[in-house]
Coordinates of C-alpha atoms in Angstrom, one line a residue:
Chain A
M1 CA -0.5 -0.1 -0.2
K2 CA 1.7 3.2 -1.1
R3 CA 1.3 5.9 2.2
I4 CA 0.9 9.2 0.4
W5 CA -1.9 7.5 -1.8
F6 CA -3.3 6.6 1.0
Y7 CA -3.1 10.1 3.2
V8 CA -4.6 11.9 -0.4
I9 CA -7.3 9.5 0.0
V10 CA -7.6 10.4 3.5
C11 CA -7.2 14.1 2.9
L12 CA -9.7 14.7 0.0
Q13 CA -12.5 12.5 2.7
V14 CA -11.4 15.4 5.3
L15 CA -11.7 18.3 2.7
F16 CA -14.9 17.4 1.6
L17 CA -15.9 17.2 5.2
I18 CA -14.8 20.5 5.2
L19 CA -15.7 22.2 2.4
M20 CA -19.4 21.0 2.7
S21 CA -19.0 22.8 6.4
I22 CA -17.3 26.0 4.8
S23 CA -19.7 26.3 1.5
Y24 CA -22.8 26.7 4.5
Y25 CA -20.5 29.9 6.2
T26 CA -20.0 31.1 2.9
M27 CA -23.5 30.8 1.8
D28 CA -24.5 34.2 4.0
T29 CA -21.8 36.3 2.1
W30 CA -21.9 35.0 -1.5
G31 CA -25.7 34.1 -1.5
E32 CA -28.8 36.1 -2.6
S33 CA -31.5 36.2 0.6
I34 CA -35.0 36.2 -0.5
R35 CA -37.7 36.1 1.5
L36 CA -41.0 33.3 1.5
K37 CA -44.5 33.1 2.8
T38 CA -45.4 29.4 4.1
A39 CA -49.1 27.8 3.6
P40 CA -50.5 25.7 5.9
V41 CA -48.7 22.2 6.0
D42 CA -50.2 18.6 5.2
P43 CA -50.0 16.4 7.4
R44 CA -51.3 17.4 10.6
D45 CA -49.0 17.4 13.3
P46 CA -45.9 19.0 11.1
F47 CA -43.5 17.9 14.4
Y48 CA -41.1 15.0 13.9
G49 CA -39.0 15.7 17.0
D50 CA -36.2 18.1 16.2
F51 CA -37.6 19.3 12.9
V52 CA -40.6 21.3 11.7
T53 CA -42.2 20.8 8.2
L54 CA -42.2 23.9 6.5
S55 CA -44.7 24.0 3.4
Y56 CA -44.5 27.5 1.0
E57 CA -46.9 29.3 -1.0
V58 CA -44.6 28.9 -4.3
E59 CA -45.3 25.7 -4.3
M60 CA -48.3 25.8 -5.0
V61 CA -48.3 26.3 -8.9
P62 CA -52.0 27.3 -10.2
A63 CA -52.5 25.9 -13.7
D64 CA -52.5 29.1 -15.3
K65 CA -48.8 29.8 -14.0
W66 CA -47.7 26.5 -15.2
N67 CA -45.7 26.6 -18.6
V68 CA -44.2 22.9 -18.9
S69 CA -45.6 20.0 -21.1
A70 CA -48.7 18.1 -19.6
D71 CA -45.7 14.7 -20.0
I72 CA -44.0 15.5 -17.1
G73 CA -43.5 12.8 -14.6
S74 CA -43.7 13.4 -10.5
G75 CA -39.9 13.7 -9.2
E76 CA -38.9 15.5 -12.6
K77 CA -37.1 18.6 -12.1
I78 CA -38.6 22.2 -13.2
Y79 CA -38.1 26.3 -12.2
L80 CA -39.7 28.4 -10.7
L81 CA -39.2 31.8 -11.2
L82 CA -39.8 34.5 -8.7
E83 CA -40.0 37.9 -8.0
P84 CA -40.2 40.4 -4.7
D85 CA -44.0 42.1 -4.5
E86 CA -44.1 45.3 -2.6
K87 CA -44.0 43.5 1.1
N88 CA -40.9 42.3 0.0
L89 CA -41.7 38.8 -0.6
Y90 CA -41.2 36.5 -3.1
T91 CA -44.3 35.7 -5.5
L92 CA -44.3 33.0 -8.2
V93 CA -44.0 34.5 -11.7
K94 CA -44.3 31.0 -13.3
A95 CA -42.7 27.7 -13.7
S96 CA -40.9 26.0 -16.7
A97 CA -38.8 23.0 -17.4
E98 CA -36.1 25.2 -18.6
K99 CA -33.9 27.5 -16.9
P100 CA -35.9 31.3 -17.4
E101 CA -34.1 34.0 -18.0
V102 CA -33.9 36.6 -15.1
S103 CA -34.1 40.4 -15.0
E104 CA -32.7 42.4 -12.3
E105 CA -35.0 41.6 -9.1
E106 CA -36.2 38.2 -10.0
V107 CA -34.8 34.8 -9.0
V108 CA -35.2 31.6 -9.9
L109 CA -35.8 28.5 -7.6
P110 CA -34.8 24.7 -9.0
A111 CA -37.7 22.4 -7.2
R112 CA -39.3 18.9 -8.0
L113 CA -42.9 18.4 -9.2
D114 CA -44.7 16.4 -6.7
W115 CA -48.6 15.6 -7.9
H116 CA -51.0 17.2 -10.1
D117 CA -54.1 18.1 -8.3
P118 CA -56.4 18.3 -11.4
Q119 CA -59.5 19.3 -9.3
R120 CA -58.5 22.5 -7.9
G121 CA -56.1 22.8 -11.0
V122 CA -53.2 23.1 -9.4
Y123 CA -49.1 21.5 -9.0
M124 CA -47.8 20.9 -5.9
V125 CA -44.0 21.6 -6.4
D126 CA -41.3 20.4 -3.9
I127 CA -38.4 22.8 -3.4
G128 CA -36.9 20.8 -0.9
L129 CA -36.7 22.9 2.4
D130 CA -39.8 21.4 3.9
R131 CA -37.5 21.0 6.8
Y132 CA -36.4 23.5 9.4
F133 CA -34.0 22.2 12.5
I134 CA -34.6 23.9 15.6
E135 CA -33.6 23.0 18.9
E136 CA -35.4 20.6 21.0
G137 CA -38.2 21.8 22.8
T138 CA -38.9 25.1 20.9
G139 CA -41.5 23.9 18.6
Q140 CA -44.3 25.5 20.4
Q141 CA -43.7 29.0 19.3
Y142 CA -44.0 27.8 15.9
E143 CA -46.9 25.8 16.8
Q144 CA -49.2 28.6 16.2
N145 CA -49.5 30.6 12.9
R146 CA -47.5 28.3 11.4
E147 CA -49.6 29.2 7.7
D148 CA -48.2 32.5 8.6
L149 CA -45.3 32.4 8.9
I150 CA -42.0 34.2 7.1
V151 CA -38.8 31.8 6.0
E152 CA -35.7 33.7 5.2
V153 CA -34.1 31.7 2.8
I154 CA -30.1 32.2 1.4
L155 CA -29.5 31.3 -2.3
A156 CA -25.9 30.6 -3.3
P157 CA -24.7 30.8 -7.1
W158 CA -23.4 27.1 -6.6
G159 CA -26.9 26.0 -6.3
Q160 CA -27.3 25.8 -2.5
K161 CA -30.1 26.6 -0.1
K162 CA -30.9 27.3 3.1
I163 CA -33.4 28.5 5.6
D164 CA -31.7 31.4 7.7
S165 CA -34.1 32.4 9.8
V166 CA -38.1 31.2 10.6
T167 CA -40.1 34.2 11.7
K168 CA -43.9 35.6 12.5
A169 CA -45.7 37.1 9.6
E170 CA -46.2 41.0 11.0
Chain B
M1 CA 4.8 -30.2 26.2
K2 CA 4.0 -26.7 27.2
R3 CA 7.3 -24.2 27.0
E4 CA 7.2 -23.6 30.7
E5 CA 7.9 -27.3 31.3
L6 CA 9.9 -27.4 28.7
I7 CA 12.5 -24.7 29.9
K8 CA 12.9 -26.6 33.6
E9 CA 13.2 -30.0 32.0
S10 CA 15.9 -29.1 29.6
K11 CA 17.9 -27.4 32.0
E12 CA 18.5 -30.6 33.7
W13 CA 19.0 -32.3 30.7
V14 CA 21.9 -29.6 30.1
E15 CA 22.9 -30.0 33.7
E16 CA 23.1 -34.4 33.0
R17 CA 24.7 -34.0 29.9
I18 CA 21.6 -35.4 27.4
I19 CA 21.9 -32.2 25.4
S20 CA 23.9 -29.2 24.9
E21 CA 22.9 -25.7 25.5
E22 CA 22.9 -24.6 21.8
Q23 CA 20.3 -28.2 21.3
R24 CA 18.7 -26.6 24.6
D25 CA 18.4 -23.2 22.7
Q26 CA 17.1 -25.1 19.2
L27 CA 14.3 -27.2 21.1
L28 CA 12.9 -24.4 22.6
E29 CA 12.1 -22.2 19.3
R30 CA 10.4 -25.2 18.8
Y31 CA 8.2 -23.9 21.1
P32 CA 7.6 -20.3 21.1
A33 CA 5.8 -18.7 23.3
R34 CA 2.4 -18.1 22.6
Q35 CA 1.0 -14.5 21.8
H36 CA -1.1 -13.6 24.5
K37 CA -4.3 -12.2 22.4
P38 CA -4.8 -9.0 24.7
L39 CA -8.4 -9.8 24.8
L40 CA -8.6 -7.5 28.3
L41 CA -6.9 -4.4 26.7
T42 CA -9.8 -5.1 23.3
F43 CA -12.2 -4.9 25.7
A44 CA -11.2 -1.9 27.6
A45 CA -10.3 -0.1 24.5
I46 CA -14.3 -1.5 23.0
F47 CA -15.8 0.1 26.6
I48 CA -13.7 3.3 26.3
G49 CA -15.0 3.5 22.5
L50 CA -18.6 3.0 23.2
G51 CA -18.2 5.7 26.7
F52 CA -16.6 7.9 24.5
L53 CA -19.3 7.6 22.1
T54 CA -22.3 7.6 23.6
F55 CA -21.2 10.8 25.6
I56 CA -20.7 12.6 22.3
A57 CA -24.3 11.0 21.3
S58 CA -26.1 12.0 24.4
N59 CA -24.7 15.7 23.8
W60 CA -24.4 16.1 20.6
S61 CA -27.3 19.0 20.2
A62 CA -25.6 20.9 22.8
I63 CA -22.2 20.9 21.1
S64 CA -21.3 23.7 18.7
D65 CA -20.9 23.2 15.0
V66 CA -17.6 23.7 15.1
F67 CA -16.8 21.3 17.7
R68 CA -18.8 19.0 16.4
M69 CA -16.8 19.0 13.4
A70 CA -13.6 18.7 15.1
I71 CA -14.7 15.9 16.5
I72 CA -15.7 14.2 13.4
V73 CA -12.9 15.2 11.5
G74 CA -10.7 14.2 14.2
S75 CA -12.0 10.8 15.2
L76 CA -12.0 10.4 11.2
L77 CA -7.8 11.1 10.9
A78 CA -6.9 9.3 14.4
F79 CA -8.3 5.9 13.1
Y80 CA -7.0 5.8 9.4
V81 CA -3.7 7.3 11.1
A82 CA -3.6 4.2 13.5
G83 CA -5.3 1.7 10.9
E84 CA -2.5 2.4 8.5
Q85 CA 0.0 2.3 10.9
T86 CA -1.2 -1.1 12.1
Y87 CA -2.1 -2.1 8.9
R88 CA 1.9 -1.3 8.1
K89 CA 3.7 -2.4 11.5
H90 CA 1.8 -4.9 13.1
S91 CA -1.2 -6.7 12.0
K92 CA -3.2 -6.2 9.0
R93 CA -6.3 -7.6 10.2
L94 CA -6.2 -4.8 12.9
G95 CA -5.5 -2.5 10.7
E96 CA -8.0 -2.7 8.1
S97 CA -10.5 -3.2 10.6
L98 CA -9.7 0.1 12.0
M99 CA -9.3 1.9 8.3
L100 CA -13.2 0.5 8.5
I101 CA -14.2 2.1 11.4
A102 CA -12.7 5.1 9.8
L103 CA -15.0 4.6 6.7
M104 CA -18.4 4.5 8.5
I105 CA -17.0 7.6 10.6
F106 CA -17.0 9.4 6.7
G107 CA -20.1 8.0 5.9
A108 CA -21.2 9.0 9.2
G109 CA -20.2 12.5 8.7
I110 CA -21.0 13.1 5.8
F111 CA -25.0 12.7 6.8
L112 CA -24.4 14.4 9.9
T113 CA -22.3 17.4 8.3
G114 CA -25.5 17.4 6.2
Q115 CA -28.0 17.6 8.8
M116 CA -26.2 20.4 10.5
Y117 CA -26.1 22.6 7.9
H118 CA -29.2 21.6 6.1
F119 CA -28.0 20.5 3.3
T120 CA -30.9 18.7 1.4
S121 CA -30.0 16.0 -1.2
F122 CA -31.9 15.4 -4.7
S123 CA -29.6 12.3 -5.3
A124 CA -28.0 9.5 -4.2
L125 CA -24.9 11.3 -4.3
P126 CA -23.4 10.9 -0.7
F127 CA -23.4 7.5 -1.6
F128 CA -21.5 8.0 -4.1
V129 CA -19.0 9.8 -2.7
W130 CA -18.7 7.6 0.6
S131 CA -18.7 4.5 -1.8
I132 CA -15.4 6.3 -3.7
A133 CA -14.0 6.5 -0.9
A134 CA -14.3 2.6 -0.2
F135 CA -13.3 1.7 -3.3
G136 CA -10.4 4.3 -3.1
L137 CA -9.0 2.1 0.1
F138 CA -10.5 -1.3 -2.3
L139 CA -7.6 0.1 -4.8
L140 CA -5.0 0.8 -2.4
C141 CA -4.4 -2.2 -0.1
K142 CA -6.5 -4.9 -2.4
E143 CA -8.4 -6.6 1.0
T144 CA -11.8 -7.9 0.4
L145 CA -13.0 -6.1 3.2
F146 CA -12.5 -2.9 1.4
F147 CA -14.3 -4.9 -1.6
I148 CA -17.1 -5.7 0.1
A149 CA -17.6 -2.2 1.8
S150 CA -17.3 -1.1 -1.8
A151 CA -20.2 -3.5 -3.0
V152 CA -22.4 -2.8 -0.1
L153 CA -22.3 1.1 0.0
T154 CA -23.3 1.0 -3.9
T155 CA -25.7 -1.1 -3.5
V156 CA -27.2 0.6 -0.3
G157 CA -26.8 3.7 -2.0
Q158 CA -28.5 2.3 -5.1
V159 CA -31.8 0.8 -3.2
Y160 CA -31.5 4.5 -0.9
S161 CA -31.9 6.8 -4.4
G162 CA -34.5 3.9 -6.1
V163 CA -36.3 4.2 -2.7
T164 CA -36.2 7.8 -2.1
F165 CA -36.4 9.9 -5.2
G166 CA -37.3 7.1 -7.5
E167 CA -34.7 6.9 -9.6
Y168 CA -31.2 5.0 -10.6
H169 CA -28.1 7.1 -10.0
I170 CA -26.2 6.7 -12.9
W171 CA -22.7 7.5 -11.5
T172 CA -23.1 4.7 -8.5
G173 CA -24.1 2.3 -11.4
L174 CA -20.9 3.0 -13.4
L175 CA -18.7 2.6 -10.0
F176 CA -20.5 -0.3 -9.3
I177 CA -20.1 -2.2 -12.8
L178 CA -16.6 -1.5 -13.7
G179 CA -15.0 -0.8 -10.5
L180 CA -15.8 -3.3 -9.1
G181 CA -16.8 -5.5 -12.4
W182 CA -13.1 -5.1 -14.0
F183 CA -11.6 -6.5 -10.3
T184 CA -14.4 -9.3 -10.2
A185 CA -13.6 -10.1 -13.9
R186 CA -9.9 -10.0 -13.6
E187 CA -9.4 -12.0 -9.8
Q188 CA -11.8 -14.2 -10.5
R189 CA -12.3 -14.9 -7.2
T190 CA -15.5 -16.9 -5.5
D191 CA -16.2 -14.0 -2.8
Y192 CA -15.8 -11.0 -5.3
S193 CA -17.7 -12.8 -7.4
V194 CA -20.5 -13.4 -4.9
W195 CA -21.1 -9.9 -3.2
F196 CA -20.6 -8.4 -6.9
G197 CA -23.5 -10.9 -8.1
A198 CA -25.5 -10.1 -5.0
G199 CA -24.9 -6.2 -5.8
Y200 CA -25.6 -6.4 -9.4
L201 CA -29.2 -8.5 -9.1
I202 CA -30.5 -5.8 -6.2
Q203 CA -29.1 -2.8 -8.1
S204 CA -30.6 -4.1 -11.5
L205 CA -33.9 -4.4 -9.7
V206 CA -33.6 -0.9 -8.8
L207 CA -33.1 0.0 -12.6
V208 CA -35.6 -1.6 -13.9
L209 CA -38.2 -0.4 -10.6
S210 CA -37.4 3.0 -10.7
S211 CA -36.5 3.7 -14.7
G212 CA -39.9 2.4 -15.8
Y213 CA -38.8 -0.1 -17.5
P214 CA -40.8 -3.4 -18.2
Y215 CA -40.0 -6.0 -15.9
Y216 CA -39.0 -8.4 -18.6
W217 CA -35.4 -5.9 -18.9
L218 CA -34.5 -8.5 -16.0
I219 CA -34.4 -11.1 -18.2
N220 CA -31.3 -8.8 -20.0
L221 CA -29.8 -7.5 -17.5
I222 CA -29.7 -11.2 -15.6
L223 CA -28.8 -12.5 -19.3
F224 CA -26.0 -10.4 -19.0
L225 CA -25.1 -12.1 -15.6
Y226 CA -24.8 -14.7 -17.3
L227 CA -22.7 -14.3 -19.7
F228 CA -20.2 -11.9 -17.4
D229 CA -19.4 -15.8 -15.1
D230 CA -17.2 -16.9 -18.0
A231 CA -14.7 -13.8 -17.6
A232 CA -15.6 -13.7 -13.7
A233 CA -15.4 -17.2 -12.7
G234 CA -12.0 -19.2 -13.0
K235 CA -11.3 -22.5 -14.0
G236 CA -12.3 -25.0 -11.6
K237 CA -14.1 -22.3 -9.5
L238 CA -17.6 -22.6 -8.5
R239 CA -19.4 -20.7 -11.1
V240 CA -21.3 -18.5 -8.6
L241 CA -22.4 -16.2 -11.2
K242 CA -24.2 -18.5 -13.2
T243 CA -25.9 -20.0 -10.7
F244 CA -27.2 -16.4 -9.2
S245 CA -28.2 -15.4 -12.9
V246 CA -30.2 -19.4 -13.1
V247 CA -31.9 -18.9 -10.3
S248 CA -33.0 -15.4 -10.4
V249 CA -34.1 -16.1 -13.9
F250 CA -36.5 -18.9 -12.4
L251 CA -37.7 -16.6 -10.2
I252 CA -38.6 -14.4 -12.9
L253 CA -40.3 -17.5 -14.2
V254 CA -42.3 -17.6 -11.5
F255 CA -43.6 -14.6 -11.6
Q256 CA -44.8 -15.0 -14.9
V257 CA -46.7 -18.2 -14.3
F258 CA -48.8 -16.3 -11.5
F259 CA -48.8 -12.8 -12.9
L260 CA -49.4 -12.8 -16.8
G261 CA -52.7 -15.2 -16.8
E262 CA -55.2 -13.1 -18.0
G263 CA -56.1 -10.7 -16.2
F264 CA -52.7 -9.3 -16.8
V265 CA -54.0 -7.5 -19.9
E266 CA -51.5 -5.0 -20.4
V267 CA -48.4 -5.7 -22.4
Q268 CA -45.6 -3.3 -22.0
T269 CA -44.7 -3.2 -25.6
E270 CA -43.3 0.2 -26.6
S271 CA -39.9 -0.8 -25.3
S272 CA -40.0 -4.0 -26.1
F273 CA -38.5 -3.6 -29.6
Y274 CA -34.9 -2.6 -28.2
F275 CA -35.6 -5.4 -25.4
F276 CA -35.5 -8.2 -28.5
I277 CA -32.2 -7.0 -30.1
V278 CA -30.1 -6.5 -26.9
W279 CA -31.7 -9.8 -26.1
A280 CA -30.7 -11.2 -29.3
V281 CA -27.1 -10.2 -29.0
F282 CA -26.7 -11.5 -25.4
F283 CA -28.7 -14.8 -26.7
V284 CA -26.7 -15.6 -29.6
G285 CA -23.5 -14.8 -27.8
A286 CA -24.3 -17.5 -25.0
V287 CA -25.3 -20.3 -27.3
V288 CA -22.3 -19.6 -28.6
R289 CA -20.4 -19.7 -25.9
S290 CA -22.6 -23.4 -24.8
A291 CA -21.5 -24.4 -28.1
M292 CA -17.8 -24.4 -27.9
S293 CA -18.3 -25.7 -23.9
S294 CA -16.9 -28.6 -23.2
T295 CA -19.7 -30.2 -21.9
N296 CA -22.9 -30.3 -24.2
Y297 CA -25.7 -29.7 -21.5
Y298 CA -25.6 -26.2 -20.7
W299 CA -27.5 -25.0 -23.4
I300 CA -30.5 -26.1 -21.1
D301 CA -30.0 -23.1 -18.9
L302 CA -30.3 -21.0 -21.7
L303 CA -34.2 -22.1 -21.9
L304 CA -34.7 -20.1 -19.0
F305 CA -33.5 -16.9 -20.8
L306 CA -36.7 -17.0 -23.6
P307 CA -38.3 -14.0 -23.8
L308 CA -42.2 -16.2 -23.4
F309 CA -44.1 -13.4 -21.9
R310 CA -44.9 -11.8 -26.0
F311 CA -47.0 -15.1 -26.6
E312 CA -51.0 -15.0 -24.9
F313 CA -50.8 -18.1 -22.8
A314 CA -47.4 -16.5 -21.2
D315 CA -48.4 -18.3 -17.8
A316 CA -48.9 -21.7 -18.7
L317 CA -45.9 -21.5 -21.1
S318 CA -43.8 -20.4 -18.9
L319 CA -45.0 -23.6 -16.1
A320 CA -44.1 -25.5 -19.2
L321 CA -40.7 -24.3 -19.8
L322 CA -40.3 -24.7 -16.0
F323 CA -41.3 -28.6 -15.9
V324 CA -38.9 -28.9 -19.7
Y325 CA -36.1 -27.5 -17.6
S326 CA -36.3 -29.3 -15.1
L327 CA -37.0 -32.6 -16.7
L328 CA -34.0 -32.0 -19.2
W329 CA -31.8 -31.5 -16.2
L330 CA -32.9 -34.7 -14.2
T331 CA -32.7 -36.6 -17.1
S332 CA -29.4 -35.4 -18.7
G333 CA -28.0 -35.9 -14.9
Y334 CA -29.4 -39.7 -15.1
Q335 CA -28.0 -40.7 -18.1
Q336 CA -24.4 -39.0 -17.5
S337 CA -24.6 -40.4 -13.8
V338 CA -23.6 -36.5 -12.3
A339 CA -25.3 -36.1 -9.1
R340 CA -25.1 -32.2 -9.4
W341 CA -27.5 -32.3 -12.6
V342 CA -29.7 -34.2 -10.3
N343 CA -29.6 -32.5 -7.4
K344 CA -30.8 -29.0 -9.8
G345 CA -33.1 -30.9 -11.7
T346 CA -34.8 -32.5 -8.4
A347 CA -34.8 -29.1 -7.0
A348 CA -36.3 -27.4 -9.8
L349 CA -38.9 -30.0 -10.7
L350 CA -40.2 -29.8 -6.4
A351 CA -40.6 -26.6 -6.9
T352 CA -41.8 -26.4 -10.2
T353 CA -44.7 -29.0 -9.1
F354 CA -45.5 -27.2 -5.8
I355 CA -45.9 -24.1 -7.9
A356 CA -47.8 -25.6 -11.0
Y357 CA -50.0 -27.1 -7.9
F358 CA -50.4 -23.7 -6.4
Q359 CA -51.7 -22.3 -10.2
L360 CA -54.2 -24.9 -10.9
A361 CA -55.5 -26.4 -7.4
W362 CA -55.7 -22.7 -5.3
D363 CA -59.0 -21.6 -6.8
F364 CA -61.2 -24.5 -6.6
M365 CA -60.4 -27.1 -3.6
S366 CA -61.1 -26.6 0.0
R367 CA -57.9 -24.9 1.9
S368 CA -57.4 -27.8 3.9
L369 CA -57.8 -30.3 1.1
F370 CA -54.8 -27.9 -0.8
F371 CA -52.4 -28.6 1.4
F372 CA -52.8 -31.9 2.3
I373 CA -52.8 -33.2 -0.9
G374 CA -50.1 -31.0 -2.1
G375 CA -48.1 -32.4 1.2
I376 CA -49.0 -35.9 -0.2
L377 CA -47.4 -35.1 -3.6
L378 CA -44.6 -33.5 -2.7
F379 CA -43.7 -36.3 -0.5
A380 CA -44.0 -39.3 -2.8
L381 CA -42.5 -36.7 -5.3
S382 CA -39.6 -36.3 -3.6
F383 CA -39.2 -39.9 -2.3
F384 CA -38.6 -41.1 -5.5
L385 CA -36.7 -39.0 -6.6
E386 CA -34.6 -39.0 -3.4
R387 CA -33.8 -42.6 -3.9
K388 CA -33.2 -41.7 -7.8
R389 CA -30.4 -39.4 -6.5
R390 CA -28.9 -41.8 -4.2
Q391 CA -28.6 -44.4 -6.6
V392 CA -26.8 -42.0 -9.0
S393 CA -24.5 -40.3 -6.3
K394 CA -23.5 -44.1 -5.1
G395 CA -22.8 -44.7 -8.9
E396 CA -25.6 -47.2 -9.0
V397 CA -26.9 -46.3 -12.3
T398 CA -24.8 -46.7 -15.3
P399 CA -25.6 -44.5 -18.3

């Protein structure tokens, strides 16, 4: 066994873990911060030990904003184009299968199709931020008004995203 | 004789001039001091390790993120360095175990770091990175342990990908097929084949189920494994992959017996054109291979790979094929006095009879009668076959 290569492999593993950690911290500097409004959560009990289940308004795409061909399957990737409203909350402009062009204010959020509800005419998508980890025992403060929370999300240029904070809507 | 006894006794022999001092040393060399395995020390280390681990686990949420990272990276490095030193200087077995622990810490570290920093994974990428680390260790020291670790991690990652994301992770698949497949073919070792074969079959299932291919694509994938066996099994070694593939395709036929009946209207034919092209290439290859083989009987196995699902009575045809298959092995086993073939045919015939009985009689017989008659039937059949089998293994039946 060549010792140098062994330590190269070990160092790469350490580097991988450290990069995971560093990229999280550098997101605050390089990333873009957007505010999203939450939506009611189904199932009823959103507490699962140490995290809160969140759902967002932008995850419900009405049919008229759905610019994706009909043969898309569940789990496939789509892009949400968002723009800020007057309260600086980001709302949906449209959903598309290809990455859309963005103007000054707009941002693009990748998501996956969950399911299509033809009765209500909405497409449910998942932006992958449905878990907010909290310290144990602090779930109570999120329990009331949990459909009325403002989630501050940071989007990194390299595609990573995280929940920065969860606050009650004013 | 124990070394301690010998030391005492031989001292007297030297004094009595029976042997010389040199001869005494030579004799003593034949009884080296037994190395006491540090059993208690090992347990002590395990206990301290467990204490440390439970302490960290129970206080995990109270530890700050940076300190958590330090614990993960620190223990990772400690186990790797200790493992490498031990592997090189003292014991290979202990060294590779320590390195395996470090590898497990790396994997746990990926998921813990991901949880700490709220990463959301959209694919089996964490398992892929973990598998690469395992495979890298295997490349360096060529220890079976790391071959197994790579095979298990890629397969678990693939199952995770299939269950959680409903997709086959292509990079993990490539690492498994090209990386581990290459060494399975090159080293021609039975243990490699077992792990590779098991992983291959599970991953094939994930590929077919999660990518929405019709189930019959499994036949092609298994046929490939059947062909791959020629590369992977050394001369005179166990044909592990061949056995694996024959057993799996047998199970597929059983599946067809039960599910391709009248109720099964939807036969997905869209991709069956490509299926037949791939199948034809593999099958011709297999036929050529069996024609070149020294025994003229291996074509019997190939019967199982026939794509019967396209025919109208696919369930009945599958059942008939299973019977033909079993009887062919039985009769050629008797004719050639090959006990292994007779065993194979016996097992196949018993299974097939049971399946046929289940399929035909379940619906219109009362349950107790069904099991009662079935039991007697199987008993009679196994009695008859066992007697024949013993004759063959004793060599009483002449060809």
